[in-house]
């Protein structure tokens, strides 16, 4: 994928439409969950953690999550997965812990997208259950940003 970065602007230069289109467009969507911790075992959508936006070809979108989770019963692994509506895995982060241990499952990754797009977060725990913190003290956050043209 070829990146066409903007050049240094100098006095008297003409700003082109292509250069304007290379600039980031910013926040496409943001959600935070603070209405109660979320428990899970088998893979399930994290309630309220999905974003819909209209993607444009030849642009990059950064997805950032802020998730703190706990393995609540038995030692094992907790996974947070970003998926599209076709159930395709876009990114997954996870960590093994003993029961009662917290772990930071925050992540950043980049995708391309074109047209109507919905991205959702799921949670899953091996060997019994886990918990995603989602309260006024430890928020679960999820955002998508347009970071520029390619």
PDB file of C-alpha atoms in Angstrom:
ATOM      1  CA  UNK A   1       0.000   0.000   0.000  1.00  0.00           C
ATOM      2  CA  UNK A   2       1.564   3.262  -1.122  1.00  0.00           C
ATOM      3  CA  UNK A   3       1.317   6.187   1.259  1.00  0.00           C
ATOM      4  CA  UNK A   4       1.230   9.674  -0.271  1.00  0.00           C
ATOM      5  CA  UNK A   5       2.222  12.007   2.545  1.00  0.00           C
ATOM      6  CA  UNK A   6       1.831  15.731   2.223  1.00  0.00           C
ATOM      7  CA  UNK A   7       4.940  17.725   1.399  1.00  0.00           C
ATOM      8  CA  UNK A   8       6.282  20.661   3.350  1.00  0.00           C
ATOM      9  CA  UNK A   9       4.222  23.743   2.557  1.00  0.00           C
ATOM     10  CA  UNK A  10       6.106  26.858   1.515  1.00  0.00           C
ATOM     11  CA  UNK A  11       5.038  30.422   0.879  1.00  0.00           C
ATOM     12  CA  UNK A  12       3.378  30.777  -2.511  1.00  0.00           C
ATOM     13  CA  UNK A  13       2.633  27.058  -2.920  1.00  0.00           C
ATOM     14  CA  UNK A  14      -0.853  25.979  -3.948  1.00  0.00           C
ATOM     15  CA  UNK A  15      -2.683  23.607  -1.621  1.00  0.00           C
ATOM     16  CA  UNK A  16      -4.233  20.850  -3.749  1.00  0.00           C
ATOM     17  CA  UNK A  17      -7.388  18.831  -3.217  1.00  0.00           C
ATOM     18  CA  UNK A  18      -5.242  15.675  -2.942  1.00  0.00           C
ATOM     19  CA  UNK A  19      -3.195  17.228  -0.145  1.00  0.00           C
ATOM     20  CA  UNK A  20      -6.385  18.241   1.654  1.00  0.00           C
ATOM     21  CA  UNK A  21      -7.714  14.681   1.297  1.00  0.00           C
ATOM     22  CA  UNK A  22      -4.540  13.258   2.855  1.00  0.00           C
ATOM     23  CA  UNK A  23      -5.226  15.010   6.167  1.00  0.00           C
ATOM     24  CA  UNK A  24      -6.831  12.985   8.981  1.00  0.00           C
ATOM     25  CA  UNK A  25     -10.551  13.563   9.439  1.00  0.00           C
ATOM     26  CA  UNK A  26     -10.624  12.693  13.116  1.00  0.00           C
ATOM     27  CA  UNK A  27     -13.067  10.848  15.302  1.00  0.00           C
ATOM     28  CA  UNK A  28     -15.540   8.548  13.538  1.00  0.00           C
ATOM     29  CA  UNK A  29     -17.089   7.116  16.686  1.00  0.00           C
ATOM     30  CA  UNK A  30     -16.570   6.777  20.434  1.00  0.00           C
ATOM     31  CA  UNK A  31     -18.323   4.761  23.116  1.00  0.00           C
ATOM     32  CA  UNK A  32     -17.619   4.201  26.766  1.00  0.00           C
ATOM     33  CA  UNK A  33     -19.240   1.714  29.086  1.00  0.00           C
ATOM     34  CA  UNK A  34     -19.661   2.822  32.686  1.00  0.00           C
ATOM     35  CA  UNK A  35     -23.034   1.279  33.555  1.00  0.00           C
ATOM     36  CA  UNK A  36     -21.738  -1.823  35.314  1.00  0.00           C
ATOM     37  CA  UNK A  37     -19.088  -4.501  35.045  1.00  0.00           C
ATOM     38  CA  UNK A  38     -19.729  -7.086  32.342  1.00  0.00           C
ATOM     39  CA  UNK A  39     -19.360 -10.804  33.144  1.00  0.00           C
ATOM     40  CA  UNK A  40     -18.896 -13.495  30.510  1.00  0.00           C
ATOM     41  CA  UNK A  41     -17.620 -17.002  29.810  1.00  0.00           C
ATOM     42  CA  UNK A  42     -18.259 -18.133  26.240  1.00  0.00           C
ATOM     43  CA  UNK A  43     -17.706 -15.493  23.555  1.00  0.00           C
ATOM     44  CA  UNK A  44     -20.337 -12.764  23.704  1.00  0.00           C
ATOM     45  CA  UNK A  45     -20.712  -9.194  22.426  1.00  0.00           C
ATOM     46  CA  UNK A  46     -19.876  -6.628  25.094  1.00  0.00           C
ATOM     47  CA  UNK A  47     -23.132  -4.712  25.453  1.00  0.00           C
ATOM     48  CA  UNK A  48     -22.834  -1.138  24.199  1.00  0.00           C
ATOM     49  CA  UNK A  49     -19.382  -1.616  22.654  1.00  0.00           C
ATOM     50  CA  UNK A  50     -20.045  -1.274  18.948  1.00  0.00           C
ATOM     51  CA  UNK A  51     -19.486   1.590  16.509  1.00  0.00           C
ATOM     52  CA  UNK A  52     -21.015   2.161  13.074  1.00  0.00           C
ATOM     53  CA  UNK A  53     -19.497   4.570  10.572  1.00  0.00           C
ATOM     54  CA  UNK A  54     -19.167   5.104   6.826  1.00  0.00           C
ATOM     55  CA  UNK A  55     -15.704   4.168   5.664  1.00  0.00           C
ATOM     56  CA  UNK A  56     -14.102   5.570   2.547  1.00  0.00           C
ATOM     57  CA  UNK A  57     -11.745   3.662   0.260  1.00  0.00           C
ATOM     58  CA  UNK A  58      -8.054   4.594   0.436  1.00  0.00           C
ATOM     59  CA  UNK A  59      -8.203   5.827   4.032  1.00  0.00           C
ATOM     60  CA  UNK A  60      -6.833   4.368   7.250  1.00  0.00           C
ATOM     61  CA  UNK A  61      -8.884   3.970  10.419  1.00  0.00           C
ATOM     62  CA  UNK A  62      -7.261   3.486  13.837  1.00  0.00           C
ATOM     63  CA  UNK A  63      -9.222   1.454  16.342  1.00  0.00           C
ATOM     64  CA  UNK A  64      -8.368   1.948  20.005  1.00  0.00           C
ATOM     65  CA  UNK A  65      -9.768   0.105  22.989  1.00  0.00           C
ATOM     66  CA  UNK A  66      -9.322   0.693  26.690  1.00  0.00           C
ATOM     67  CA  UNK A  67     -10.317  -2.511  28.454  1.00  0.00           C
ATOM     68  CA  UNK A  68      -9.355  -3.812  31.887  1.00  0.00           C
ATOM     69  CA  UNK A  69     -10.534  -7.346  32.567  1.00  0.00           C
ATOM     70  CA  UNK A  70     -10.316  -9.958  35.290  1.00  0.00           C
ATOM     71  CA  UNK A  71     -10.244 -13.737  35.243  1.00  0.00           C
ATOM     72  CA  UNK A  72     -12.881 -14.276  37.950  1.00  0.00           C
ATOM     73  CA  UNK A  73     -12.850 -18.047  38.393  1.00  0.00           C
ATOM     74  CA  UNK A  74     -10.035 -20.535  37.735  1.00  0.00           C
ATOM     75  CA  UNK A  75      -6.787 -19.669  35.988  1.00  0.00           C
ATOM     76  CA  UNK A  76      -7.072 -19.138  32.265  1.00  0.00           C
ATOM     77  CA  UNK A  77      -7.120 -16.655  29.433  1.00  0.00           C
ATOM     78  CA  UNK A  78      -9.362 -13.672  28.745  1.00  0.00           C
ATOM     79  CA  UNK A  79      -9.756 -12.439  25.164  1.00  0.00           C
ATOM     80  CA  UNK A  80     -11.142  -9.193  23.746  1.00  0.00           C
ATOM     81  CA  UNK A  81     -11.850  -9.425  20.018  1.00  0.00           C
ATOM     82  CA  UNK A  82     -12.818  -6.778  17.458  1.00  0.00           C
ATOM     83  CA  UNK A  83     -15.110  -8.146  14.734  1.00  0.00           C
ATOM     84  CA  UNK A  84     -17.066  -6.788  11.813  1.00  0.00           C
ATOM     85  CA  UNK A  85     -20.690  -7.695  11.037  1.00  0.00           C
ATOM     86  CA  UNK A  86     -19.496 -10.643   8.940  1.00  0.00           C
ATOM     87  CA  UNK A  87     -17.973 -12.067  12.147  1.00  0.00           C
ATOM     88  CA  UNK A  88     -14.457 -11.601  10.714  1.00  0.00           C
ATOM     89  CA  UNK A  89     -11.767 -11.119  13.368  1.00  0.00           C
ATOM     90  CA  UNK A  90     -10.054  -7.758  12.864  1.00  0.00           C
ATOM     91  CA  UNK A  91      -7.866  -7.941  15.974  1.00  0.00           C
ATOM     92  CA  UNK A  92      -7.650  -9.906  19.185  1.00  0.00           C
ATOM     93  CA  UNK A  93      -5.814  -9.333  22.431  1.00  0.00           C
ATOM     94  CA  UNK A  94      -5.691 -11.633  25.395  1.00  0.00           C
ATOM     95  CA  UNK A  95      -3.826 -12.597  28.492  1.00  0.00           C
ATOM     96  CA  UNK A  96      -3.527 -15.521  30.868  1.00  0.00           C
ATOM     97  CA  UNK A  97      -4.166 -14.890  34.534  1.00  0.00           C
ATOM     98  CA  UNK A  98      -4.893 -16.601  37.796  1.00  0.00           C
ATOM     99  CA  UNK A  99      -8.370 -16.230  39.264  1.00  0.00           C
ATOM    100  CA  UNK A 100      -8.936 -12.756  40.692  1.00  0.00           C
ATOM    101  CA  UNK A 101      -6.101 -11.149  38.715  1.00  0.00           C
ATOM    102  CA  UNK A 102      -6.664  -8.061  36.572  1.00  0.00           C
ATOM    103  CA  UNK A 103      -5.111  -7.454  33.179  1.00  0.00           C
ATOM    104  CA  UNK A 104      -4.973  -4.559  30.739  1.00  0.00           C
ATOM    105  CA  UNK A 105      -6.357  -5.670  27.369  1.00  0.00           C
ATOM    106  CA  UNK A 106      -6.200  -2.252  25.688  1.00  0.00           C
ATOM    107  CA  UNK A 107      -5.019  -2.239  22.086  1.00  0.00           C
ATOM    108  CA  UNK A 108      -4.597  -0.129  18.934  1.00  0.00           C
ATOM    109  CA  UNK A 109      -4.683  -1.344  15.351  1.00  0.00           C
ATOM    110  CA  UNK A 110      -5.353   0.017  11.852  1.00  0.00           C
ATOM    111  CA  UNK A 111      -7.883  -1.110   9.231  1.00  0.00           C
ATOM    112  CA  UNK A 112      -9.196   0.023   5.879  1.00  0.00           C
ATOM    113  CA  UNK A 113     -12.919   0.209   5.248  1.00  0.00           C
ATOM    114  CA  UNK A 114     -15.329   1.198   2.518  1.00  0.00           C
ATOM    115  CA  UNK A 115     -19.032   1.916   2.954  1.00  0.00           C
ATOM    116  CA  UNK A 116     -21.263   1.198   5.926  1.00  0.00           C
ATOM    117  CA  UNK A 117     -19.131  -0.450   8.603  1.00  0.00           C
ATOM    118  CA  UNK A 118     -19.919  -1.702  12.088  1.00  0.00           C
ATOM    119  CA  UNK A 119     -17.214  -2.904  14.442  1.00  0.00           C
ATOM    120  CA  UNK A 120     -18.071  -4.621  17.714  1.00  0.00           C
ATOM    121  CA  UNK A 121     -16.105  -5.924  20.663  1.00  0.00           C
ATOM    122  CA  UNK A 122     -16.562  -9.391  22.112  1.00  0.00           C
ATOM    123  CA  UNK A 123     -15.230 -10.948  25.324  1.00  0.00           C
ATOM    124  CA  UNK A 124     -14.399 -14.565  26.025  1.00  0.00           C
ATOM    125  CA  UNK A 125     -12.766 -16.506  28.870  1.00  0.00           C
ATOM    126  CA  UNK A 126     -11.248 -19.958  28.867  1.00  0.00           C
ATOM    127  CA  UNK A 127     -12.009 -22.270  31.785  1.00  0.00           C
ATOM    128  CA  UNK A 128     -14.972 -20.551  33.450  1.00  0.00           C
ATOM    129  CA  UNK A 129     -15.678 -16.841  33.620  1.00  0.00           C
ATOM    130  CA  UNK A 130     -14.217 -13.353  33.334  1.00  0.00           C
ATOM    131  CA  UNK A 131     -15.246  -9.774  33.874  1.00  0.00           C
ATOM    132  CA  UNK A 132     -14.738  -6.520  31.950  1.00  0.00           C
ATOM    133  CA  UNK A 133     -14.580  -3.506  34.237  1.00  0.00           C
ATOM    134  CA  UNK A 134     -17.114  -0.890  33.146  1.00  0.00           C
ATOM    135  CA  UNK A 135     -17.899   1.497  35.948  1.00  0.00           C
ATOM    136  CA  UNK A 136     -17.379   5.147  36.850  1.00  0.00           C
ATOM    137  CA  UNK A 137     -13.882   4.406  38.182  1.00  0.00           C
ATOM    138  CA  UNK A 138     -12.602   2.056  35.428  1.00  0.00           C
ATOM    139  CA  UNK A 139     -14.345   2.773  32.111  1.00  0.00           C
ATOM    140  CA  UNK A 140     -14.341   0.461  29.109  1.00  0.00           C
ATOM    141  CA  UNK A 141     -13.665   2.629  26.036  1.00  0.00           C
ATOM    142  CA  UNK A 142     -13.690   2.080  22.286  1.00  0.00           C
ATOM    143  CA  UNK A 143     -13.045   4.581  19.491  1.00  0.00           C
ATOM    144  CA  UNK A 144     -12.425   4.753  15.767  1.00  0.00           C
ATOM    145  CA  UNK A 145     -10.444   7.579  14.151  1.00  0.00           C
ATOM    146  CA  UNK A 146      -9.795   8.435  10.518  1.00  0.00           C
ATOM    147  CA  UNK A 147      -6.019   8.931  10.455  1.00  0.00           C
ATOM    148  CA  UNK A 148      -5.571   9.928   6.815  1.00  0.00           C
ATOM    149  CA  UNK A 149      -5.499   8.949   3.189  1.00  0.00           C
ATOM    150  CA  UNK A 150      -3.270   6.315   1.648  1.00  0.00           C
TER     151      UNK A 150
END
